[in-house]
JSON list of C-alpha atoms in Angstrom, two decimals:
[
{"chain": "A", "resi": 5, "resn": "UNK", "atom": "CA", "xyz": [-15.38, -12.10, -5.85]},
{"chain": "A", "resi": 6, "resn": "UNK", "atom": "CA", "xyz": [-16.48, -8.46, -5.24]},
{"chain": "A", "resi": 7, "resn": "UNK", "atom": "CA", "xyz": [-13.19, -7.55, -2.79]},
{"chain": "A", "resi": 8, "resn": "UNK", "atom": "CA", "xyz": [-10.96, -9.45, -5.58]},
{"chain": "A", "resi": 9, "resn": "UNK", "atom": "CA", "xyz": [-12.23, -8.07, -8.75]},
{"chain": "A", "resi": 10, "resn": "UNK", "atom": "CA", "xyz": [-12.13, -4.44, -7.16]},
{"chain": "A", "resi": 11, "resn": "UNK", "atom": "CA", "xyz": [-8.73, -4.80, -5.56]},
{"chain": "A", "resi": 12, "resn": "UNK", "atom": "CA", "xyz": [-6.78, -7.18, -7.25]},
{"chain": "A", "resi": 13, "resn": "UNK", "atom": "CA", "xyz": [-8.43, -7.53, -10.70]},
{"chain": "A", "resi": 14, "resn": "UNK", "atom": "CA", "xyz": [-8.66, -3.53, -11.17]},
{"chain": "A", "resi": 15, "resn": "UNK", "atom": "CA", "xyz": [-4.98, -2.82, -10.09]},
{"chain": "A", "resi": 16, "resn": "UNK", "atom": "CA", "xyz": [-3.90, -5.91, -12.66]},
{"chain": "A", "resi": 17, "resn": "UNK", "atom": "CA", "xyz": [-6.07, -3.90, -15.82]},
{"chain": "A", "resi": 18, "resn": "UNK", "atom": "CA", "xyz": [-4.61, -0.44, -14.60]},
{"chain": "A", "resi": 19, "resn": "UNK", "atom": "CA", "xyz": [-1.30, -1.79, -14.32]},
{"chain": "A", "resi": 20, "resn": "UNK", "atom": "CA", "xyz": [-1.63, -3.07, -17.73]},
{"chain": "A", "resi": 21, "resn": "UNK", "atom": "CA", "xyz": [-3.04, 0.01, -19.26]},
{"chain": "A", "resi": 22, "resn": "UNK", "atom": "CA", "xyz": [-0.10, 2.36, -17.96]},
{"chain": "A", "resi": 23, "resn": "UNK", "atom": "CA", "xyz": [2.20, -0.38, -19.32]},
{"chain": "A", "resi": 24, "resn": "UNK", "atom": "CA", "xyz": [1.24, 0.11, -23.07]},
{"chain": "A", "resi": 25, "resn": "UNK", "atom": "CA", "xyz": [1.74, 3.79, -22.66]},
{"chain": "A", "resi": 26, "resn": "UNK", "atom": "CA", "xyz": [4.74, 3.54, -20.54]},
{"chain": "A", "resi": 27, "resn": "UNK", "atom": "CA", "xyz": [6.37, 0.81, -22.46]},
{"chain": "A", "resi": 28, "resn": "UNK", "atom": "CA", "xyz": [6.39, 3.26, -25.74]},
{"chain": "A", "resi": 29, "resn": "UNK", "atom": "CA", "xyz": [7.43, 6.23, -24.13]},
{"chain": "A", "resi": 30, "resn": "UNK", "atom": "CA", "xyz": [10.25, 4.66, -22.27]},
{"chain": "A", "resi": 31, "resn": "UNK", "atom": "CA", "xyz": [9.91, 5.75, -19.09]},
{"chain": "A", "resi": 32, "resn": "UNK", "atom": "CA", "xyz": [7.25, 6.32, -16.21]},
{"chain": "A", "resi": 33, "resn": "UNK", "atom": "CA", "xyz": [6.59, 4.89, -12.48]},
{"chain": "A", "resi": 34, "resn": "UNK", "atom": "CA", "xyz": [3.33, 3.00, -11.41]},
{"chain": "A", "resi": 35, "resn": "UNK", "atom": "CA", "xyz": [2.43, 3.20, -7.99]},
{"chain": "A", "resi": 36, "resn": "UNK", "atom": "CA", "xyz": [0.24, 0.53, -6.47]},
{"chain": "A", "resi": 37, "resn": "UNK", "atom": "CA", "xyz": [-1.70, 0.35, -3.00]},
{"chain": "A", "resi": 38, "resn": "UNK", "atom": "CA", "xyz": [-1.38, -2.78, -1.36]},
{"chain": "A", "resi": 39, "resn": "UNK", "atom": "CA", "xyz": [-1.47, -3.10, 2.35]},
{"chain": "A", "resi": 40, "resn": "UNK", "atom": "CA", "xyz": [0.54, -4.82, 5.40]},
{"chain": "A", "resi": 41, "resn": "UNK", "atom": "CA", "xyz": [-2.05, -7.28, 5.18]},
{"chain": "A", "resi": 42, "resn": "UNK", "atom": "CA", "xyz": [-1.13, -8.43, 2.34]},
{"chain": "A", "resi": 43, "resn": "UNK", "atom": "CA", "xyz": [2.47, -9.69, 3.95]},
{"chain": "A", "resi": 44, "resn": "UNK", "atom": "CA", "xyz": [0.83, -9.64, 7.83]},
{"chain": "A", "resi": 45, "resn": "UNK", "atom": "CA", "xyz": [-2.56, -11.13, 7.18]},
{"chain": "A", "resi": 46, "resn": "UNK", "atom": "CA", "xyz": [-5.36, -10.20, 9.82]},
{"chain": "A", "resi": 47, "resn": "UNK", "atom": "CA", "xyz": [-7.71, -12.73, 10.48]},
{"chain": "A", "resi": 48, "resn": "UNK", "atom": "CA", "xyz": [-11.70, -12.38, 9.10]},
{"chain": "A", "resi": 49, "resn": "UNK", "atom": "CA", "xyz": [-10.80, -10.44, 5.91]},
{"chain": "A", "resi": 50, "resn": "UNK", "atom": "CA", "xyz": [-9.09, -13.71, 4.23]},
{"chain": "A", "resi": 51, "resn": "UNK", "atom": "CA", "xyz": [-10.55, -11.96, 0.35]},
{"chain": "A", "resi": 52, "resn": "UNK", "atom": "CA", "xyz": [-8.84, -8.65, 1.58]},
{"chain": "A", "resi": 53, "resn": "UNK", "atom": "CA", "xyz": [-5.82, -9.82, 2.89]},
{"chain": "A", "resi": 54, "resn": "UNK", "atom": "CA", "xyz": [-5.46, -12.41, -0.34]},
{"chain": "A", "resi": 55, "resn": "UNK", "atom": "CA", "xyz": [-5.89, -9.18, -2.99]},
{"chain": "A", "resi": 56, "resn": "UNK", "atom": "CA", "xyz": [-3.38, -6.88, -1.29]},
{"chain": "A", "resi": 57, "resn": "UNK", "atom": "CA", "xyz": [-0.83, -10.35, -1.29]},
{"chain": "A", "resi": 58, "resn": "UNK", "atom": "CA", "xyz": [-1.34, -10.40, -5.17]},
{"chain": "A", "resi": 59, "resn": "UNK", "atom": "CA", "xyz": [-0.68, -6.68, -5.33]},
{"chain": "A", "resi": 60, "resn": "UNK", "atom": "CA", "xyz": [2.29, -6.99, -3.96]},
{"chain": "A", "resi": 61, "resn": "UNK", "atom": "CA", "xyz": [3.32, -9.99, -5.95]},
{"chain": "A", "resi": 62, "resn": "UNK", "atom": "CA", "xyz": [1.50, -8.12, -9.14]},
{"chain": "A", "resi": 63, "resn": "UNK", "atom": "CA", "xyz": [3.85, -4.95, -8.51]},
{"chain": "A", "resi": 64, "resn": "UNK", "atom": "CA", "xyz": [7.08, -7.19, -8.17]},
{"chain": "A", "resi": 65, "resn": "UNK", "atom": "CA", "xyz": [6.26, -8.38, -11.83]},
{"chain": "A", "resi": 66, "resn": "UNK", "atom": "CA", "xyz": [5.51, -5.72, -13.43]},
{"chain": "A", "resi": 67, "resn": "UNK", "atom": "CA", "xyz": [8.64, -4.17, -12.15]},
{"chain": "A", "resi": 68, "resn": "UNK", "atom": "CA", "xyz": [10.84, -7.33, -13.35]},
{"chain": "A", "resi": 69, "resn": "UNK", "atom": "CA", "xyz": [8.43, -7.07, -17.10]},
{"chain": "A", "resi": 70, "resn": "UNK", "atom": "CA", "xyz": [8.60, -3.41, -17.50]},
{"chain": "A", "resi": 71, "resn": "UNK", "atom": "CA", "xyz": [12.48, -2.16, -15.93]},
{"chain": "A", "resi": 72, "resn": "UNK", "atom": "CA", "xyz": [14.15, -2.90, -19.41]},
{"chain": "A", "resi": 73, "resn": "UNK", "atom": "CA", "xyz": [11.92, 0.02, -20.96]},
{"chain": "A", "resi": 74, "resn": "UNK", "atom": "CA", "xyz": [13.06, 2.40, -17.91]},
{"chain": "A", "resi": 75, "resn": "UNK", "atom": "CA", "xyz": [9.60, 2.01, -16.22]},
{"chain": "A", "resi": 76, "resn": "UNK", "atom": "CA", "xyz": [9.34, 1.55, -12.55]},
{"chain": "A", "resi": 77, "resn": "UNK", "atom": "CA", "xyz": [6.33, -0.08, -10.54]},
{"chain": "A", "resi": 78, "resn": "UNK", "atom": "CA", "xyz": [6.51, 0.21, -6.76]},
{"chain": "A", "resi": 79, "resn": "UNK", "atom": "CA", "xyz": [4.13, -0.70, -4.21]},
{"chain": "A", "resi": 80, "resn": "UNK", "atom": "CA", "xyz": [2.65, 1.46, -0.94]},
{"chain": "A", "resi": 81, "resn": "UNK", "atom": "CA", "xyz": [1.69, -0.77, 2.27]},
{"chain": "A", "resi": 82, "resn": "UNK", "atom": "CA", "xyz": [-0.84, 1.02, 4.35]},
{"chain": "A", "resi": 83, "resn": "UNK", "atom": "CA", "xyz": [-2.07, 0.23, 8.08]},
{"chain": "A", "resi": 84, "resn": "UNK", "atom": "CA", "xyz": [-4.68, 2.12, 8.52]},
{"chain": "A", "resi": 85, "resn": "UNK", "atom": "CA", "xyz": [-5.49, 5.31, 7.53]},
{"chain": "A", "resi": 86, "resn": "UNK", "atom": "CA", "xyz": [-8.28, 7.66, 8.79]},
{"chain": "A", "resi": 87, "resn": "UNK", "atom": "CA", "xyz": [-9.84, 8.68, 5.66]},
{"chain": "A", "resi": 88, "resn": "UNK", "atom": "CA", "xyz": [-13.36, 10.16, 5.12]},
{"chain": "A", "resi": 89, "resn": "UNK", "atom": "CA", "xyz": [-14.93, 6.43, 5.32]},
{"chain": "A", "resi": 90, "resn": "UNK", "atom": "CA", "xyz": [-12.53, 4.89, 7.86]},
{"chain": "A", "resi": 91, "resn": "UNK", "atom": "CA", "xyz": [-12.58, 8.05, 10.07]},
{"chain": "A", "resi": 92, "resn": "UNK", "atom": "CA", "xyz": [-16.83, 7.33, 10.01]},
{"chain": "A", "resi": 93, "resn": "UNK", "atom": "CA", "xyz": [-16.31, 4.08, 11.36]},
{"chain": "A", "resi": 94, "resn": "UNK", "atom": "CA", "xyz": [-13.76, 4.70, 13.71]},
{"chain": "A", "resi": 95, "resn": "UNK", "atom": "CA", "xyz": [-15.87, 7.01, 15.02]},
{"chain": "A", "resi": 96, "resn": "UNK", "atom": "CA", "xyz": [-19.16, 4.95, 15.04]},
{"chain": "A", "resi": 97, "resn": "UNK", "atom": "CA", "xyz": [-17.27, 2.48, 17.68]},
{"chain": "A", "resi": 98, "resn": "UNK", "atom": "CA", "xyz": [-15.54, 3.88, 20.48]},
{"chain": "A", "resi": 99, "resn": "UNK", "atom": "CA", "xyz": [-12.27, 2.62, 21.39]},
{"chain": "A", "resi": 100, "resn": "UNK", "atom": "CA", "xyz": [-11.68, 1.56, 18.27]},
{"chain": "A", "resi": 101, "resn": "UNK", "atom": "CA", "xyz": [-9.37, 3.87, 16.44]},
{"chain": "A", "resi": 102, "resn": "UNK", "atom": "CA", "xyz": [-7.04, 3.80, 20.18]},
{"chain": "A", "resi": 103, "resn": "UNK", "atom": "CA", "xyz": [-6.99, 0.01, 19.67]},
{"chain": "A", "resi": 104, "resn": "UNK", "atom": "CA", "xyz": [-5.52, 0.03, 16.57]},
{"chain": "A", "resi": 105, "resn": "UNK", "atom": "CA", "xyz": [-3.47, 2.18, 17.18]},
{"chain": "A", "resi": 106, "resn": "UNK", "atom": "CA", "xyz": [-1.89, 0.64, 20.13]},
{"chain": "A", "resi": 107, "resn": "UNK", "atom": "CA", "xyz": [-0.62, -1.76, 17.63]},
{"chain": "A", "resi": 108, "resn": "UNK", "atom": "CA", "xyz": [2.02, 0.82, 15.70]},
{"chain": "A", "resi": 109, "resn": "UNK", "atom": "CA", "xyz": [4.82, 1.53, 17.22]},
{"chain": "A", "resi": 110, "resn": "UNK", "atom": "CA", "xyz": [4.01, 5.10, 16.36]},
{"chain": "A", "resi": 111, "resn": "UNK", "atom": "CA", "xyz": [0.64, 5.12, 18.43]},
{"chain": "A", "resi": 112, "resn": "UNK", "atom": "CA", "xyz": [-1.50, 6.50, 15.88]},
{"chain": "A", "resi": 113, "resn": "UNK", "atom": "CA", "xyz": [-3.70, 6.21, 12.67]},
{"chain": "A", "resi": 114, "resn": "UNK", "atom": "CA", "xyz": [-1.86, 7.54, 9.30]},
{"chain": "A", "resi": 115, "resn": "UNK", "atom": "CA", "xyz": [-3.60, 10.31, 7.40]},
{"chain": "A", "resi": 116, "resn": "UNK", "atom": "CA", "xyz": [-3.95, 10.53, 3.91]},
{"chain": "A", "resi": 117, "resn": "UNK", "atom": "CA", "xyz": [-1.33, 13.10, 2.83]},
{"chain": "A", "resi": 118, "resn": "UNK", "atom": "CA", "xyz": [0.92, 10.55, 4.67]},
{"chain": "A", "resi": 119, "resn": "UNK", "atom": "CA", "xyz": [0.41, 8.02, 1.75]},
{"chain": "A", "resi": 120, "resn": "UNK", "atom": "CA", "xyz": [0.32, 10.42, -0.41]},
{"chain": "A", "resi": 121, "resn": "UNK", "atom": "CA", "xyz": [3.76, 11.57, 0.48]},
{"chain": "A", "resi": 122, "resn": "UNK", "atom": "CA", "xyz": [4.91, 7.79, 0.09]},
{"chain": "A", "resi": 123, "resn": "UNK", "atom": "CA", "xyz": [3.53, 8.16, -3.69]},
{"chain": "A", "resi": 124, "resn": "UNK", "atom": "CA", "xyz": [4.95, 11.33, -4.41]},
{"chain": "A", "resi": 125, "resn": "UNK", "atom": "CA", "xyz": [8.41, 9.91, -3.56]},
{"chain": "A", "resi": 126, "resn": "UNK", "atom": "CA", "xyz": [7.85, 6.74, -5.61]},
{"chain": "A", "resi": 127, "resn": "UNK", "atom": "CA", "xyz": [7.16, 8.88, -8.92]},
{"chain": "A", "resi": 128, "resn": "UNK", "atom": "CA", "xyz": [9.95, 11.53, -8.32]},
{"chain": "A", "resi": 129, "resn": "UNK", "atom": "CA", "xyz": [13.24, 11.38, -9.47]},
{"chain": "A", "resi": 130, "resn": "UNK", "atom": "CA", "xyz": [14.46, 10.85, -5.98]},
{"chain": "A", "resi": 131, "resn": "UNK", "atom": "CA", "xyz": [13.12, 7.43, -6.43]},
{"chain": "A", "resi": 132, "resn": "UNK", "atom": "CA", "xyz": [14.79, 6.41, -9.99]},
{"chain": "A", "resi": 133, "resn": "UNK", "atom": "CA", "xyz": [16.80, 3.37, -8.22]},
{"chain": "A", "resi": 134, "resn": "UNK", "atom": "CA", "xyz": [13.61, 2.07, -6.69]},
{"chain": "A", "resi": 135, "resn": "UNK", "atom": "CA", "xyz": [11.87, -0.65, -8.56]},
{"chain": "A", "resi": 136, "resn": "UNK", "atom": "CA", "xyz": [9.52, -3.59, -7.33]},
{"chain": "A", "resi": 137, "resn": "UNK", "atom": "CA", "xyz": [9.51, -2.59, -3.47]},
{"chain": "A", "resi": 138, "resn": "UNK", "atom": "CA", "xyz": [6.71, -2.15, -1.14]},
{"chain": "A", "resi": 139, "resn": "UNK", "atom": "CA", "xyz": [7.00, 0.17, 0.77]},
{"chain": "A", "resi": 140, "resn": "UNK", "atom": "CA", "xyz": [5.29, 0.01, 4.43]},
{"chain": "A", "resi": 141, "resn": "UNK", "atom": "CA", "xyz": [3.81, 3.75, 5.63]},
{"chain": "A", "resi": 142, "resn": "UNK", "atom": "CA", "xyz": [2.48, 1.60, 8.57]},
{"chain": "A", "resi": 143, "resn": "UNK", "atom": "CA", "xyz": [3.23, 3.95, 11.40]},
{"chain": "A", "resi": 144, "resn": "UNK", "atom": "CA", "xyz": [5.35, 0.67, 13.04]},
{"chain": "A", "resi": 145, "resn": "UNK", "atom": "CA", "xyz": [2.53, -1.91, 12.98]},
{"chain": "A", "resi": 146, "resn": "UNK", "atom": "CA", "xyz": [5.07, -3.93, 10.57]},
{"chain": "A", "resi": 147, "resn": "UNK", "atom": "CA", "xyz": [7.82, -4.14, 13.24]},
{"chain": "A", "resi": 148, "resn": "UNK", "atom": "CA", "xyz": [5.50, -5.61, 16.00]},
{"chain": "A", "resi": 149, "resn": "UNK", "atom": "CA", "xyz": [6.68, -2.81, 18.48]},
{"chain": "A", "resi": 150, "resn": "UNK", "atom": "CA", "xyz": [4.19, -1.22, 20.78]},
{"chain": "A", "resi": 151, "resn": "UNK", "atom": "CA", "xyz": [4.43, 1.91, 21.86]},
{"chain": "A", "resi": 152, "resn": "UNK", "atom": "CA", "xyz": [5.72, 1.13, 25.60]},
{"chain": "A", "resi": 153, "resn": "UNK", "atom": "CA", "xyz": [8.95, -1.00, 24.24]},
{"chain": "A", "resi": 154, "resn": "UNK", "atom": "CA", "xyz": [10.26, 1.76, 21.80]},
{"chain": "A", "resi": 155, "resn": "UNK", "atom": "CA", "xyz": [10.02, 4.10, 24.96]},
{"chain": "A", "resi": 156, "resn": "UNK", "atom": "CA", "xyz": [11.84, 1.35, 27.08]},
{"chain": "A", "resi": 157, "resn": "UNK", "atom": "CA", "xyz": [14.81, 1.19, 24.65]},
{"chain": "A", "resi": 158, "resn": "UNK", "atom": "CA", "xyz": [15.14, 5.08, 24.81]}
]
């Protein structure tokens, strides 16, 4: 109840609050954080994996409820991303952090600015044809291409 009502729950009364204001002022772009679990599920996180899926379905709704008032509502799909806390436990397990990242076809963990880059995008004007996507900043992990088969294909 605790992962839902943070993730899911809080995005669905935020989402709703920025409506109200958005809907009267006829315009405006909501940005939600989901994750690539929520299309690529990961096994032993079934409450996590089941909140980001209802972002994503959340953010295609409110995109198809709010476009007729000029409003836009977009999605960002994370893999992992060494922030403050996720850099702490990468680093409290060795091996870790180079095992996810293994995974991305990229070879790496994001960073933060990354995402935020994704968002910054998504509320611009470079972005006013964009409506009800989400959008993976995943490094690769999406694509299911490790590192050593994009190199093969060069």
């Amino acid at each position: 109840h605790r992962v839902l009502d943070a993730t899911l729950t809080g995005a669905f009364y935020c989402c709703r609050a920025a409506a109200g204001i958005m809907e009267r002022q006829e315009s405006g772009a909501i940005v939600n954080i989901s994750s690539i679990n929520g299309q690529n599920p990961a096994a032993l996180v079934a409450a996590y994996n089941v909140a980001k899926a209802g972002i994503i379905s959340l953010t295609h709704t409110v995109a198809a409820e709010l476009a007729s008032y000029g409003v836009r509502c977009n999605a960002i799909a994370p893999f992992l991303i060494r922030t403050e806390l996720v850099g702490a436990a990468l680093d409290s397990h060795p091996g870790m952090e180079e095992e996810a990242s293994a995974k991305a076809a990229l070879g790496r963990t994001g960073r933060p600015d990354e995402i935020a880059a994704a968002a910054l995008f998504l509320v611009s004007d470079a972005s006013l044809m964009v409506t009800g996507t989400n959008i993976a900043v995943d490094g690769g992990k999406s694509i299911g291409v490790p590192p050593s088969a994009s190199a093969a294909m060069a």
